[in-house]
Coordinates of C-alpha atoms and ligand atoms in Angstrom, one line a residue:
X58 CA 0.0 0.0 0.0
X59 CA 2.8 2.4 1.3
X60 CA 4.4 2.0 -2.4
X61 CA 1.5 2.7 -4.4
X62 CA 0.4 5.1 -2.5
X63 CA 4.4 6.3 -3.0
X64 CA 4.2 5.6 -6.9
X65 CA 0.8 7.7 -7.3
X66 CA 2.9 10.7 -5.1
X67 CA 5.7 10.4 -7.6
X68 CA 3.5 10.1 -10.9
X69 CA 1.8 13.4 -9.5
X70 CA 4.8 15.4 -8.2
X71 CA 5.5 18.5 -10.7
X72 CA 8.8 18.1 -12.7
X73 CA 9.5 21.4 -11.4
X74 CA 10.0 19.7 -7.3
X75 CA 11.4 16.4 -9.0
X76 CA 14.5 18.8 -10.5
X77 CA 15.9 20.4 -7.6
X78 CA 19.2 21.3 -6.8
X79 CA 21.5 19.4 -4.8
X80 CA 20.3 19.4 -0.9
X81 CA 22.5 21.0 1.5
X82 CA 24.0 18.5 3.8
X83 CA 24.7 19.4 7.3
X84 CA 28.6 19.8 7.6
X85 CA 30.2 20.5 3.7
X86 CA 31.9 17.6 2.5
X87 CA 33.7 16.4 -1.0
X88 CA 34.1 12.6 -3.0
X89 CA 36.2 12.4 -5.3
X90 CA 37.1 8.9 -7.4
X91 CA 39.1 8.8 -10.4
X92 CA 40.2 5.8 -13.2
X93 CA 42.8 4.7 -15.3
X94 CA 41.1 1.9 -17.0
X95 CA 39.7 -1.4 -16.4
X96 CA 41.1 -4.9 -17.5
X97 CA 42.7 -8.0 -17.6
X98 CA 45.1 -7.0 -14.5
X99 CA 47.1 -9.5 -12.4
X100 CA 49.8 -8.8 -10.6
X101 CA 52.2 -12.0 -12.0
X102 CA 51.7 -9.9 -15.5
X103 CA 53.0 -6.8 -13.9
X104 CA 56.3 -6.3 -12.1
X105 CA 56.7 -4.1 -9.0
X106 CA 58.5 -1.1 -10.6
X107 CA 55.6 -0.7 -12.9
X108 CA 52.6 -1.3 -10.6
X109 CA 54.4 1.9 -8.5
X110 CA 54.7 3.3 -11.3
X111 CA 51.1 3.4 -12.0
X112 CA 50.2 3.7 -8.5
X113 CA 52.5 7.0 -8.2
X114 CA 50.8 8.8 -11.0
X115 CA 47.0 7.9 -10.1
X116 CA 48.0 9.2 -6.4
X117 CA 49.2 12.6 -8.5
X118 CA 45.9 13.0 -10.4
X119 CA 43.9 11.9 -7.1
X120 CA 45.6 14.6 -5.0
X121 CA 45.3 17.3 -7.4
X122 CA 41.8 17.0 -7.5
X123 CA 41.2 16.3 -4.1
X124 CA 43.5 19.7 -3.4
X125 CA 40.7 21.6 -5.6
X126 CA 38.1 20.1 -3.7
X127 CA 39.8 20.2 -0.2
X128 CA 40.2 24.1 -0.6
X129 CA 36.6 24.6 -1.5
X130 CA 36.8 24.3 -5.4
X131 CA 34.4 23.3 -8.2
X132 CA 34.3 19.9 -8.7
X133 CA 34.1 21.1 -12.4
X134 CA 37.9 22.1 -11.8
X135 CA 38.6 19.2 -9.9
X136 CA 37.9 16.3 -12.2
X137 CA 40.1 18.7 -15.1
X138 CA 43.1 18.7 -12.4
X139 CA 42.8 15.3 -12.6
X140 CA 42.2 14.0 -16.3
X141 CA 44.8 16.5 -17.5
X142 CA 47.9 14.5 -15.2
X143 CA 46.6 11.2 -16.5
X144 CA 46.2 12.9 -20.1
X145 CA 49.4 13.7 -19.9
X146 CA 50.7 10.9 -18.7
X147 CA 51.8 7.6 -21.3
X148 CA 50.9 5.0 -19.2
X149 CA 46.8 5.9 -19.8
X150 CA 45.1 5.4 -23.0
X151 CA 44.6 9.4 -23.3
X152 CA 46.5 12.5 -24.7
X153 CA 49.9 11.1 -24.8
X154 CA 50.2 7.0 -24.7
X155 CA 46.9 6.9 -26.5
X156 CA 46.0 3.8 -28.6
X157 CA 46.8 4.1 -32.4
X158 CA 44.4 3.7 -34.8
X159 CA 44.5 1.4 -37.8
X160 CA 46.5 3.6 -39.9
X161 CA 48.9 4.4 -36.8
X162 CA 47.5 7.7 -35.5
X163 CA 46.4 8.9 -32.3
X164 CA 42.4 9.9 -32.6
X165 CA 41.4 11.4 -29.2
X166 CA 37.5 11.1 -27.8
X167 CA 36.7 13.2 -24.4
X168 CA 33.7 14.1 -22.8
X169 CA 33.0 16.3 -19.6
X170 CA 29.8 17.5 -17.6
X171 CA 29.0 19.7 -15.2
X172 CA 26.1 18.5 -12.7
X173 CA 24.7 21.9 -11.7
X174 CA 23.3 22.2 -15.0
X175 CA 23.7 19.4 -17.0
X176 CA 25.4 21.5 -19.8
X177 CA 28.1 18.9 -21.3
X178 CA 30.8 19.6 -24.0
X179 CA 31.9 16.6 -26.4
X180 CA 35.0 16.0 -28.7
X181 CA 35.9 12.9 -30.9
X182 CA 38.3 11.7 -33.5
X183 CA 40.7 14.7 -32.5
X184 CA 44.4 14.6 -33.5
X185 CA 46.1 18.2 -33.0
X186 CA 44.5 18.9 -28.9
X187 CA 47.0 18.0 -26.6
X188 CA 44.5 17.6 -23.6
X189 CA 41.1 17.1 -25.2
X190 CA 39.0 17.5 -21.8
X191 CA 40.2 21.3 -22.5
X192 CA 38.8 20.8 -25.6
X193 CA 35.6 19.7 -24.4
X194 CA 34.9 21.5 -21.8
X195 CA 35.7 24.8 -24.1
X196 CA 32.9 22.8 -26.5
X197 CA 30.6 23.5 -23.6
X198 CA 31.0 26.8 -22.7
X199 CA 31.6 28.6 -25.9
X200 CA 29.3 26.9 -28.2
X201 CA 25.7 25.7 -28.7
X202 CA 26.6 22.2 -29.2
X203 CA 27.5 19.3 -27.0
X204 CA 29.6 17.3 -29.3
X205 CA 32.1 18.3 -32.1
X206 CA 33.7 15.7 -34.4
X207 CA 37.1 15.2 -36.5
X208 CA 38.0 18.5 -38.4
X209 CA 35.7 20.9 -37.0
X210 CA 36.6 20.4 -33.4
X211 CA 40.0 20.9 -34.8
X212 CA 38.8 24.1 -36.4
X213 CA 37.2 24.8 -33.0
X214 CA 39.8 24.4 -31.2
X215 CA 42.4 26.2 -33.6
X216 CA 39.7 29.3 -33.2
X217 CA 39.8 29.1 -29.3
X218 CA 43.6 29.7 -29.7
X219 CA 45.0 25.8 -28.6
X220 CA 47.8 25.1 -29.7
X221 CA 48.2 22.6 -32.7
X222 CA 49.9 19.6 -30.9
X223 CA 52.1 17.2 -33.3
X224 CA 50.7 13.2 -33.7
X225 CA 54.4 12.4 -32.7
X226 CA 54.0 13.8 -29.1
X227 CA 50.7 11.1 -28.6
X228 CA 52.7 8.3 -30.3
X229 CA 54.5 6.1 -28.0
X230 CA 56.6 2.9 -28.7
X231 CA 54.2 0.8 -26.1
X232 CA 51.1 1.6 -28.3
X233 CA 53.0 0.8 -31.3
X234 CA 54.4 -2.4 -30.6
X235 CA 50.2 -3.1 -29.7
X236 CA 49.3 -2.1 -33.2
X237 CA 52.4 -4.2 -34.9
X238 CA 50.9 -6.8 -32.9
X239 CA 47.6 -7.3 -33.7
X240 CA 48.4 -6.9 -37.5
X241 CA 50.9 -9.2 -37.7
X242 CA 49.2 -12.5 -35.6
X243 CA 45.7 -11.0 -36.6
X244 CA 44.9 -10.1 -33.0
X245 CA 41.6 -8.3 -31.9
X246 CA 42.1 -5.0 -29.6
X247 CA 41.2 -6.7 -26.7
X248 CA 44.6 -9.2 -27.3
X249 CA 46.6 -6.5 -27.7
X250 CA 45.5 -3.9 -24.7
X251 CA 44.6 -6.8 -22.1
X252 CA 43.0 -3.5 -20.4
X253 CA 41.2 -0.5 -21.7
X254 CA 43.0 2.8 -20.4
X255 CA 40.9 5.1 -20.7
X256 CA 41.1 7.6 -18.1
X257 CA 38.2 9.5 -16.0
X258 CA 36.9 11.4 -13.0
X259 CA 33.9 11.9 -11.0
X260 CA 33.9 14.7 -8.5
X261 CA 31.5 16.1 -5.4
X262 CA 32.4 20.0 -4.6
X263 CA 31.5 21.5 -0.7
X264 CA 28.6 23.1 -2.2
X265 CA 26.7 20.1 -3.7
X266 CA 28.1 20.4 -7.7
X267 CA 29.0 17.4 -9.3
X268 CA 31.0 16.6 -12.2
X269 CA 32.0 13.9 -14.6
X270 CA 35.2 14.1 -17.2
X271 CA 36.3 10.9 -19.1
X272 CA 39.3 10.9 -22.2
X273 CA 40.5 8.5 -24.4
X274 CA 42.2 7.0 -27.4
X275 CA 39.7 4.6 -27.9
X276 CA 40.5 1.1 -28.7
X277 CA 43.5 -0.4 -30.6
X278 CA 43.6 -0.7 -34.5
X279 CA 40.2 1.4 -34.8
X280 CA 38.7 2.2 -38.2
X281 CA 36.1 4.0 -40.2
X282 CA 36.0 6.8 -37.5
X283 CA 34.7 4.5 -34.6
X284 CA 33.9 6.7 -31.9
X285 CA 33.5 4.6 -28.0
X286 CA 31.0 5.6 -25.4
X287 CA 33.7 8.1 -23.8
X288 CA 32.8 11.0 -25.9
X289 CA 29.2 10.5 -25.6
X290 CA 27.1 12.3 -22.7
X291 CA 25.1 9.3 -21.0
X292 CA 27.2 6.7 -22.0
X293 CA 30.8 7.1 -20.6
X294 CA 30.0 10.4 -18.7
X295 CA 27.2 11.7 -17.3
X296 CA 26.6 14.1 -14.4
X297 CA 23.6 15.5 -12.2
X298 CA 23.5 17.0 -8.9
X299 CA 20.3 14.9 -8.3
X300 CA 21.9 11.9 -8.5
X301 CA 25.3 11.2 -9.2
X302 CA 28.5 11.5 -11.3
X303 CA 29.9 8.9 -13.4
X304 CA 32.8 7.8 -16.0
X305 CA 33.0 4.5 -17.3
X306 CA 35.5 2.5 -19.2
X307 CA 35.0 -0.5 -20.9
X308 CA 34.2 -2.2 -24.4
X309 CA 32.9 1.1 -25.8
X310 CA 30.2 -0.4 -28.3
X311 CA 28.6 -2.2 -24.6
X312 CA 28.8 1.1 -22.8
X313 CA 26.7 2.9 -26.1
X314 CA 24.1 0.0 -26.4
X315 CA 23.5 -0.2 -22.3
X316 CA 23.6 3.7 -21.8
X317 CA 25.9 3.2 -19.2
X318 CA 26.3 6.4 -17.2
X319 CA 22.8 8.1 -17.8
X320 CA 21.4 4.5 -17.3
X321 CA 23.3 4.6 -13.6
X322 CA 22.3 8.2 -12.8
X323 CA 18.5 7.7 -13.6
X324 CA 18.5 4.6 -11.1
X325 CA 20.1 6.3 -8.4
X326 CA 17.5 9.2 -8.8
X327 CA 14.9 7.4 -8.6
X328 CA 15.6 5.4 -5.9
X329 CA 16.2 9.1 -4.6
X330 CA 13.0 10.2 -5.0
X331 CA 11.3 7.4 -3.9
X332 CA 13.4 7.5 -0.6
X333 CA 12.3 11.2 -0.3
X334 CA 8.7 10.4 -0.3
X335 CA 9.0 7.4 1.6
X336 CA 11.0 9.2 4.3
X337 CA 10.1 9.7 7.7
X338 CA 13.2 12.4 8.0
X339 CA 15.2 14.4 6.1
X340 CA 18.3 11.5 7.3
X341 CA 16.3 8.5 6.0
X342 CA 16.1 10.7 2.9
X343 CA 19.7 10.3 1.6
X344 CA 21.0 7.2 -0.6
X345 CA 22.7 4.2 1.0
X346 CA 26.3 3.4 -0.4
X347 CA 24.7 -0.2 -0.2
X348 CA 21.7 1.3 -2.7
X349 CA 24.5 2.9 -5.0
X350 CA 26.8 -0.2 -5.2
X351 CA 23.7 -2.4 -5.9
X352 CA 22.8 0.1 -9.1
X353 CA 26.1 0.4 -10.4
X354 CA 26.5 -3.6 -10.1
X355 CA 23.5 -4.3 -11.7
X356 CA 24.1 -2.1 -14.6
X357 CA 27.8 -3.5 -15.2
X358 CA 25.8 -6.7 -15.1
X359 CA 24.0 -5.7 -18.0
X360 CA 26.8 -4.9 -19.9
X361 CA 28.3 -8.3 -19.1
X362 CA 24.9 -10.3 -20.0
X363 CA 25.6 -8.6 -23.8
X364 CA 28.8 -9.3 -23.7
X365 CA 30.8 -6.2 -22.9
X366 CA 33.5 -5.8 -20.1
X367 CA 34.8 -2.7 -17.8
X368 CA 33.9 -0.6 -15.1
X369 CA 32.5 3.1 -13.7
X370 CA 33.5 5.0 -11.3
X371 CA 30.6 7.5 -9.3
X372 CA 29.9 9.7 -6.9
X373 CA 26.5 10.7 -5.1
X374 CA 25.3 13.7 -3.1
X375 CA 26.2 12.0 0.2
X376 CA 29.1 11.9 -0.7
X377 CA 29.5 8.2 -1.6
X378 CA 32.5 7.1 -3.9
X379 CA 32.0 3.8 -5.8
X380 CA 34.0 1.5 -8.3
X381 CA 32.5 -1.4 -9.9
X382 CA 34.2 -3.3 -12.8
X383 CA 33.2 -6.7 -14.3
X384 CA 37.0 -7.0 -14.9
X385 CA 39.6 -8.4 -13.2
X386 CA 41.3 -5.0 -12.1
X387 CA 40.6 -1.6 -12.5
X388 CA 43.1 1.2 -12.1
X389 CA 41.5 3.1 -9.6
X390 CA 41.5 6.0 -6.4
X391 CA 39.2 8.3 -4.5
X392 CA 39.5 10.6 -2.1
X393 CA 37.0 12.2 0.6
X394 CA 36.9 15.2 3.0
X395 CA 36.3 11.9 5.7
X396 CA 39.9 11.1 5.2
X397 CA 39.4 8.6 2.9
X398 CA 42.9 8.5 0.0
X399 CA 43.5 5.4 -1.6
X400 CA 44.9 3.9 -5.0
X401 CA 44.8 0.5 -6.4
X402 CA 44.9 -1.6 -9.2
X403 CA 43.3 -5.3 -8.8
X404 CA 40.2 -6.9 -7.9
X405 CA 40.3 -9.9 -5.6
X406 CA 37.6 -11.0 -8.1
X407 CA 35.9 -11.4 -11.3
X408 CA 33.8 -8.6 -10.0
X409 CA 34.4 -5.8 -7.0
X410 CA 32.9 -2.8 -5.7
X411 CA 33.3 -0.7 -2.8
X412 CA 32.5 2.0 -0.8
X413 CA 33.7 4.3 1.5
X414 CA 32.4 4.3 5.1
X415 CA 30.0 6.8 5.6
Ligands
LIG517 N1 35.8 2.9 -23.6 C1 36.8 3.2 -24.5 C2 36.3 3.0 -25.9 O1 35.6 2.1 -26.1 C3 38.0 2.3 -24.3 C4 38.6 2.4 -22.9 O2 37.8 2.4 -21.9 O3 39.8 2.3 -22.7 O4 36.7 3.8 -26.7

């Protein structure tokens, strides 16, 4: 009875109610989670120097965020502080030590989106941007579009004054080797990468702003201007203060076909809304990290049932930070104003989420 009489409430509520901002919570707090890519990851594959390796730099990119976020900043700036050190960096499949294409190029895909809002900014099949969430995010605020492709993002770009970035700073021997590879024994992208690298961050500000940035190169030996789901608002990035914040990584045609992000972020909110009308107080309102870890689980199972493999990364108004990966690792981190700052790489199991106590 209690949940019809819920469903009937909800049916009836004005859309005007249903789209509120972000609710203040008592004492300000920040979330902040971050990936390099999800994949077949097992430490007897990797030796120590280079599992430091990547754990130093995704502690870099997690601090820098968390800094902005620590000292009161957007969460908008935050998740940029920390795609740009990964984008920069050639151990992630993004800006330099992206994948190569077919014909040996670097082709770079970013998306970003500010949860205030919901305004979002686009870019794929980019050659020339050095760090294409700048790219994107200038797609957002200084043009009516949400997502520019190939030569006119270049154009775009070239009119917004970035610099024109040479294909031989993105190439690096690592990704070429992968390419050589898969031509010669006639190997698929997923034999070649063993992970996808795609990097991504999702980010909760002191005032209630979320914000979702994801970049890549896409996936090895890529033709015919294939585009993943990391470019695409809803499926490897979405963002809304209602609900959550996510980036996703994975088999890109899966992540397009489930709707990953927007699919996780309309879950969560309704689970939200049902919890507000259900709610004896304002406390019993909030979302559960148990509720958020069950939604993000059951969506990656989706993606699995079809076929597809990777993981998200989110973040929710309380404050919640969550990973879940169908894979056997995920490069991973988060960070929270409760003192929570951690990096990692593998999964115990086929399949692992986790939360943050809150
Ligand atoms: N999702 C990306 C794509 O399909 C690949 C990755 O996550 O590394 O383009």
């Amino acid at each position: 009875m209690k949940t019809l009489i819920a469903t009937i409430a909800l049916a009836l509520m004005p859309a005007a109610v249903l789209a509120q901002e972000a609710p203040a919570s008592e004492k300000p707090r920040w979330s902040l989670a971050i990936h390099g890519g999800a994949g077949t990851l097992s430490r007897d594959a990797m030796t120590p120097e280079k599992e430091a390796e990547y754990e130093a730099m995704l502690q870099t990119a997690l601090d820098a965020g968390a800094k902005v976020l620590a000292d009161g900043g957007d969460a908008m700036d935050a998740v940029k502080a920390a795609v740009i050190i990964m984008e920069d960096s050639p151990l992630f499949n993004a800006g330099k030590g992206a994948v190569l294409t077919w014909d040996g190029d670097a082709e770079l895909d970013a998306s970003i989106m500010d949860g205030r809002d919901r305004s979002a900014g686009a870019i794929a099949g980019v050659r020339t941007v050095k760090n294409p969430i700048l790219l994107a995010d200038r797609v957002r605020t200084d043009s009516p579009h949400v997502m520019l492709v190939g030569e006119g993002a270049e154009q775009f770009a070239l009119e917004k004054g970035f610099a024109v970035t040479p294909q031989s700073y993105f190439i690096t021997p690592m990704r070429l080797d992968a390419l050589e590879r898969m031509k010669a024994k006639q190997l698929s992208a997923l034999d070649v990468d063993l992970k996808f690298g795609t990097v991504g961050a999702v980010a909760l500000d002191q005032k209630g702003n979320m914000a979702a940035a994801t970049s890549t190169g896409g996936m090895t030996g890529k033709r015919w201007g294939r585009v993943g789901d990391a470019p695409v608002i809803g499926a490897g990035t979405y963002a809304d203060n209602r609900a959550c914040a996510v980036s996703a990584t994975g088999w890109g045609e899966y992540f397009l076909r489930v709707g990953v992000a927007h699919e996780i972020c309309a879950r969560l909110r309704g689970v939200k809304e049902f919890n507000a009308l259900t709610a004896e107080s304002d406390g019993a309102a909030a979302l559960q990290p148990e509720e958020a870890e069950y939604i993000a689980d059951s969506v990656m199972a989706d993606v699995k049932d079809l076929g597809g493999d990777g993981g998200v990364i989110l973040v929710t108004p309380e404050g919640h930070a969550v990973f879940s990966f169908n894979t056997t690792g995920m490069y991973r981190g988060r960070a929270t104003s409760d003192g929570v700052n951690e990096v990692a790489i593998f999964g115990s199991e086929d399949k692992v989420s986790s939360t943050p106590d809150h």
